[in-house]
Every structure is written in C-alpha cells, then in structure tokens.
Coordinates of C-alpha atoms in Angstrom, one line a residue:
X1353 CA -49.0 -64.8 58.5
X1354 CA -45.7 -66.8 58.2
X1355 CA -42.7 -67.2 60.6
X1356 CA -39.6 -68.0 59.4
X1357 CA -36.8 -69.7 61.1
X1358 CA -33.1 -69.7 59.3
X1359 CA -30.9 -72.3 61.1
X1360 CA -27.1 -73.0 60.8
X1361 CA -26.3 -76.3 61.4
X1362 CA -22.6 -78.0 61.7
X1363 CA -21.3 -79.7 58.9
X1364 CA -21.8 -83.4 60.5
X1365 CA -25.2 -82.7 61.6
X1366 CA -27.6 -85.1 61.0
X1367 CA -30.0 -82.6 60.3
X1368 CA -31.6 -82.6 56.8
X1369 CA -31.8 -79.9 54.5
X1370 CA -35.2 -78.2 55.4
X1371 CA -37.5 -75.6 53.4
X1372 CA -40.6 -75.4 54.3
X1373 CA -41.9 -77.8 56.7
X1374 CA -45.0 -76.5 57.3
X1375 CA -47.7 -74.9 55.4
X1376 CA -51.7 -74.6 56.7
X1377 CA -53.6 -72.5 55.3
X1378 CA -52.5 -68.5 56.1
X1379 CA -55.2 -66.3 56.2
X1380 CA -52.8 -62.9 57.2
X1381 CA -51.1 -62.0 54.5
X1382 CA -19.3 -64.7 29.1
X1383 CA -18.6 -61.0 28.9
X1384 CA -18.1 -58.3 31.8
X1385 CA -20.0 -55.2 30.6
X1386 CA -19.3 -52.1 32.8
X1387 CA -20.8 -48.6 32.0
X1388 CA -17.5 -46.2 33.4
X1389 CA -17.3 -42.7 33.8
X1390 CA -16.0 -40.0 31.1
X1391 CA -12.7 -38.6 31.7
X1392 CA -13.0 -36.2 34.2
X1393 CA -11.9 -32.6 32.6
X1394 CA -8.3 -31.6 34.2
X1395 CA -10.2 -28.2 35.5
X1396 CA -12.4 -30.3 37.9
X1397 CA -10.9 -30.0 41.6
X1398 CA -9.7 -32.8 43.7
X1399 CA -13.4 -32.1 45.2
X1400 CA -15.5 -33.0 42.5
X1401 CA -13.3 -36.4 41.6
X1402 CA -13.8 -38.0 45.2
X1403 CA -17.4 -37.1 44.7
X1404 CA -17.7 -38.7 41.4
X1405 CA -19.7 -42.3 41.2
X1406 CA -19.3 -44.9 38.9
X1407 CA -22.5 -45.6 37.6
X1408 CA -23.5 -49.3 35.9
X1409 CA -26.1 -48.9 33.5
X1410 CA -29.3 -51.2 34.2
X1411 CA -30.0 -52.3 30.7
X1412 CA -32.0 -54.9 29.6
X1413 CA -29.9 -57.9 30.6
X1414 CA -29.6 -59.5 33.5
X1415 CA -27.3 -58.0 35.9
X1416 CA -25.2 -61.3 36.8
X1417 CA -24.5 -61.5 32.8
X1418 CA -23.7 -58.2 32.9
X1419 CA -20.8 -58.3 36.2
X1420 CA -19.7 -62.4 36.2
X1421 CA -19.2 -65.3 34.2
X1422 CA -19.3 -67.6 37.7
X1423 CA -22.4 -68.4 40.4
X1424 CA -21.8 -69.4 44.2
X1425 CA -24.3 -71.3 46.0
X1426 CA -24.8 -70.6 49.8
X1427 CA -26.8 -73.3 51.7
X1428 CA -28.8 -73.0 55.0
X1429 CA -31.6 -74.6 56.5
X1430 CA -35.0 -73.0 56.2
X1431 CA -38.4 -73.7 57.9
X1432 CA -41.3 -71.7 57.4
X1433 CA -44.1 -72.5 59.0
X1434 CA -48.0 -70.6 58.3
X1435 CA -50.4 -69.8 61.3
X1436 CA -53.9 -68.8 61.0
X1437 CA -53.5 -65.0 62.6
X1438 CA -51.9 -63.6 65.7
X1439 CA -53.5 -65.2 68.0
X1440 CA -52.7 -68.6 66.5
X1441 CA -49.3 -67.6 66.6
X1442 CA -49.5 -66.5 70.4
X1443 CA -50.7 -69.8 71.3
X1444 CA -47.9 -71.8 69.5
X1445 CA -45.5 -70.0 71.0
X1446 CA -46.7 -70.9 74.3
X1447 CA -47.7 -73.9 74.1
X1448 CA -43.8 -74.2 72.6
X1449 CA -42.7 -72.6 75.9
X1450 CA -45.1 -75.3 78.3
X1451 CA -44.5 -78.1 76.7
X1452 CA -41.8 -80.4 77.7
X1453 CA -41.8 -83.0 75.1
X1454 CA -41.3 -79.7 72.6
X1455 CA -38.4 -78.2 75.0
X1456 CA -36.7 -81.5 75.2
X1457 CA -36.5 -81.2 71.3
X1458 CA -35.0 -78.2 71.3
X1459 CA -32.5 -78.9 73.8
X1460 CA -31.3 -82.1 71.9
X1461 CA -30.9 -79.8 68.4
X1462 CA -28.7 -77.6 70.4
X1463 CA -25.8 -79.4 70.4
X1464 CA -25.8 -79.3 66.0
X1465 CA -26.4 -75.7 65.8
X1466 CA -24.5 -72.4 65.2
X1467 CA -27.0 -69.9 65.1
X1468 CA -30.6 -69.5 65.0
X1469 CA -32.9 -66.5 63.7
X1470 CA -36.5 -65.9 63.5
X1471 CA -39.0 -63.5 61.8
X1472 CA -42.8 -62.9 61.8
X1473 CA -43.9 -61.8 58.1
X1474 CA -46.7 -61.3 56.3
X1475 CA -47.5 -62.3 52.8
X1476 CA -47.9 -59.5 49.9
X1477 CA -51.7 -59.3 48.8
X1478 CA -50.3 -59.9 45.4
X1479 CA -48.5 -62.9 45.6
X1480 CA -49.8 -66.3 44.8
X1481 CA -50.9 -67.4 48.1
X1482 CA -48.0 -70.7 49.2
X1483 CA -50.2 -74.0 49.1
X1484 CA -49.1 -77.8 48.9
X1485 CA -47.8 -78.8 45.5
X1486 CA -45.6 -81.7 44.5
X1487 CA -42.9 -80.6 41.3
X1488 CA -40.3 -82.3 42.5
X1489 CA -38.5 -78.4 42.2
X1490 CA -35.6 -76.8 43.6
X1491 CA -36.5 -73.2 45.3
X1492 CA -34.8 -70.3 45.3
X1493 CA -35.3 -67.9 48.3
X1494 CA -33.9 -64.1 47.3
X1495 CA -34.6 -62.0 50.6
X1496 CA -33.6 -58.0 50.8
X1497 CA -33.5 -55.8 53.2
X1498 CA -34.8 -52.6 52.2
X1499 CA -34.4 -48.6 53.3
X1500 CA -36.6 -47.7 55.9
X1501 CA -40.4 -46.0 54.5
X1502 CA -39.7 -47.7 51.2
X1503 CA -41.8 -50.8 51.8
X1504 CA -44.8 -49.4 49.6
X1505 CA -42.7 -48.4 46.5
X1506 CA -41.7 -52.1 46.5
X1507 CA -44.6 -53.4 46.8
X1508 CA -46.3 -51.4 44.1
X1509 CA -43.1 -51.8 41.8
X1510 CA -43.4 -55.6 42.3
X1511 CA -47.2 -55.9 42.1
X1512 CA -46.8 -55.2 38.6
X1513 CA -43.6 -57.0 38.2
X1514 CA -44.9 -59.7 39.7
X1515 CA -46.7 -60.4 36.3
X1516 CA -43.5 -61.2 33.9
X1517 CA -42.5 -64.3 36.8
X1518 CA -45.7 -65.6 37.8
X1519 CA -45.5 -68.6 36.5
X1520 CA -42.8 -69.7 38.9
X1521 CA -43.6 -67.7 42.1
X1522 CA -44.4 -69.4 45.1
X1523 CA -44.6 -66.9 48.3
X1524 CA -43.9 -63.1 48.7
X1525 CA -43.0 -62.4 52.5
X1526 CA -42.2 -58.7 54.2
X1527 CA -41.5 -58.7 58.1
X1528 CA -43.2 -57.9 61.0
X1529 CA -40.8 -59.1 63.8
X1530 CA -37.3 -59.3 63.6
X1531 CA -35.1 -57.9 60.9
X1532 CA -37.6 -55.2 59.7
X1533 CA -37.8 -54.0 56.3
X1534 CA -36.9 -57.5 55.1
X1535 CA -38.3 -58.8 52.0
X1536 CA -38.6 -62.8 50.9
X1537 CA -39.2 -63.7 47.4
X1538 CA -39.9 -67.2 47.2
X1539 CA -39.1 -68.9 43.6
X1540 CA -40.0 -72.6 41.8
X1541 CA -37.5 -74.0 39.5
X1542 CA -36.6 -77.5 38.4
X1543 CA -32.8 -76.9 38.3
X1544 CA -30.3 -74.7 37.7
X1545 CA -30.2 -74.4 34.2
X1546 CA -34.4 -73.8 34.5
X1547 CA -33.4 -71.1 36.9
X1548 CA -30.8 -69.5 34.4
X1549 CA -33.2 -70.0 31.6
X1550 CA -36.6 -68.3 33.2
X1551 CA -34.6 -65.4 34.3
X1552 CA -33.0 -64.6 31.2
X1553 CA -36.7 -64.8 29.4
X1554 CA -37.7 -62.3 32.4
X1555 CA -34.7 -59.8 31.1
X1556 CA -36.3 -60.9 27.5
X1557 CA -40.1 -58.9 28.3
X1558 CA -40.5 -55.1 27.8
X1559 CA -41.1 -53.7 31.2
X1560 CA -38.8 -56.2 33.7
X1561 CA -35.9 -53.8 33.2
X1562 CA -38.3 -51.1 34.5
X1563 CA -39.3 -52.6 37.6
X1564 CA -35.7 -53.8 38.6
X1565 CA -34.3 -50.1 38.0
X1566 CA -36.7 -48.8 40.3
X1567 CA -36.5 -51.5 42.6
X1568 CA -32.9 -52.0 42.8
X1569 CA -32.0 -48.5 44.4
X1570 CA -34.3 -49.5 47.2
X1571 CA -31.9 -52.1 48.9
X1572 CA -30.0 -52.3 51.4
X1573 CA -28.6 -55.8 51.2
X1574 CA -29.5 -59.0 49.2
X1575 CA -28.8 -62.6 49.6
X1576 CA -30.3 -65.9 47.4
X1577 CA -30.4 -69.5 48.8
X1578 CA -30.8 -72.4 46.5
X1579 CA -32.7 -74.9 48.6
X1580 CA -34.2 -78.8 48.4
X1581 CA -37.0 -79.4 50.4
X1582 CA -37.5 -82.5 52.7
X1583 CA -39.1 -85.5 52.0
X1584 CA -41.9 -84.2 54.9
X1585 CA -42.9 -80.9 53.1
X1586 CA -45.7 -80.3 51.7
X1587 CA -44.2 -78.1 48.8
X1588 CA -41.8 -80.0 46.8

C-alpha cells in the first residue's frame, strides 16, 4: 500500500524538489493532423448538426505528435511513502498525530505551503513492484482519473499494455482514499529527449495503439509531472 502526498509550495521556499522520499518494502498492492467531419448534407436539421462530434482518429502515432508541435512542464512536489498494510498505516498516522516533535514539523512547513493533498493507493498486481534503484533518472508521474465502475477495464487493458513499456516502468498506483478512481502511472527516463524517444518506439509496436484506444475513452481527466528526486530518495 502507498500514500501519496502532492504539495504546493511558494516560489521562495526552501523546500526541495521531492519524489519519493520513502520506499519500504509494500506488501499491499511538426505537423497538426486532425481527422474532421464530412460536410454535413444540407437536408440534415439544425438538430442533427449540434449533435454532431468531431472525432480524432487514434492512429498509430502518438497523440502529442498528432495535436502540438510544443510541451509544458508543470512542477509540484511529490512524496510517496510505502507502508507494510493497513494497520501499519493506522499506526503512522497516529503516532503522526501524538507526536510533538512530528507536529512541530508540520507547523514550521506551514508557513511555505499553498495547498496540500493526500491519497491512500494500492499498487496494480501487474506492475513492477517500486524498490530502491540508483539511475540518476528523471520520472515522469501521468495520473488519471477515471469514470466510475471502469477501474477493471483499465486494469486489464494495461496488464497487457503494460508489456510494450516495461522496461521503463517504475510503480502503477489506483486509490483507495481520497480522489477515488485515480490512477498513477509512475515512469523512468534519463531526460527528456529519452522520454520523447521511448514513447515514440511505444507508438512504433503493433498492439500500443490498441490499448490506448480502449483506454483513452475511460478518462475523466489527465495530468503528467516531470519530477527530480532528492538527494535522500532511495529511487533516483
């Protein structure tokens, strides 16, 4: 089981950029190309033209070639941390809530933050299990939220498509607490350009087309955060 805790900090804050700071060992677990409609046939009614949806065909490149030539980077701080069960995480919690040295903490980070959210997740049985390991990487952290009752279509979509980005997967998280029907996808990469280069290969393979067509019309909302890990984490 992991818990994640996003936090927004103020610009002059002296806090680092985080990702995460804890792992133990878990045991729960150029060109725009746009497909457009035919010209609608003069007898169709007013009706069936405010019905009408553009549709973008999937195809078998990525979809960021296919709608921009530009990339934006959005930056937060992230800390996961991994707890050995429920009751693990019950007695962190409190011992969070009786300790003072840990409440004096948090009262002297409140002055540098914004916001601050939190999730329980568990980690899909197909995904490589997160453990310590040094690459001196860059991770990129793609989290969805999905349509209510579809949480098992995406996770059979993505146990097989799990297979064509393996090599550069590091943790597979869905929610238990907090925003529910939320989805983390956790990937390794040494820079950008590695980034751009291992999903374009993806987009290369028969059968990745497949599982993001059936995946895609399962979300909700998506976000990716590009993220350096501290000098203190055990994945680097």
């Amino acid at each position: 089981m992991a818990f994640l805790r996003r936090i927004t900090a103020f610009g002059n804050s002296n806090l680092g950029p985080a990702l995460l700071n804890e792992f133990q060992q878990p045991t729960l677990k150029s060109v725009r190309c746009l497909t457009v409609t035919p010209n609608l046939q003069e007898s169709e009614g007013w009706l069936s033209k405010l019905l009408m949806v553009r549709k973008i065909d999937t195809g078998k490149e990525s979809h960021s070639r296919l709608l921009s030539d530009t990339e934006k980077v959005f930056e937060l701080y992230v800390h996961i941390w991994s707890y050995d069960g429920w009751k693990h995480a019950s007695s962190v919690l409190g011992l969070q809530r009786n300790d003072s040295s840990l409440n004096a903490l948090v009262k002297d980070q409140e002055p540098f933050l914004r916001s601050r959210q939190n999730q329980f997740m568990l980690s899909f049985s197909f995904w490589p299990n997160p453990e310590p390991q040094v690459h001196n990487s860059f991770y990129e952290m793609r989290s969805y939220i999905l349509k209510p009752g579809t949480m098992i279509e995406w996770g059979n979509n993505w146990a097989r498509g799990i297979n064509y980005r393996r090599n550069n997967a590091v943790a597979g998280f869905f929610s238990q607490i907090g925003q529910l029907y939320m989805v983390h996808h956790i990937w390794r990469y040494e820079d950008l350009v590695s980034r751009k280069e291992t999903r374009e290969s993806a987009w290369r393979q028969p059968g990745w087309d497949e599982c993001v067509g059936y995946t895609v019309p399962l979300i909700r909302e998506m976000r990716s955060r590009w993220m350096s890990p501290n000098s203190f984490s055990p994945i680097k």
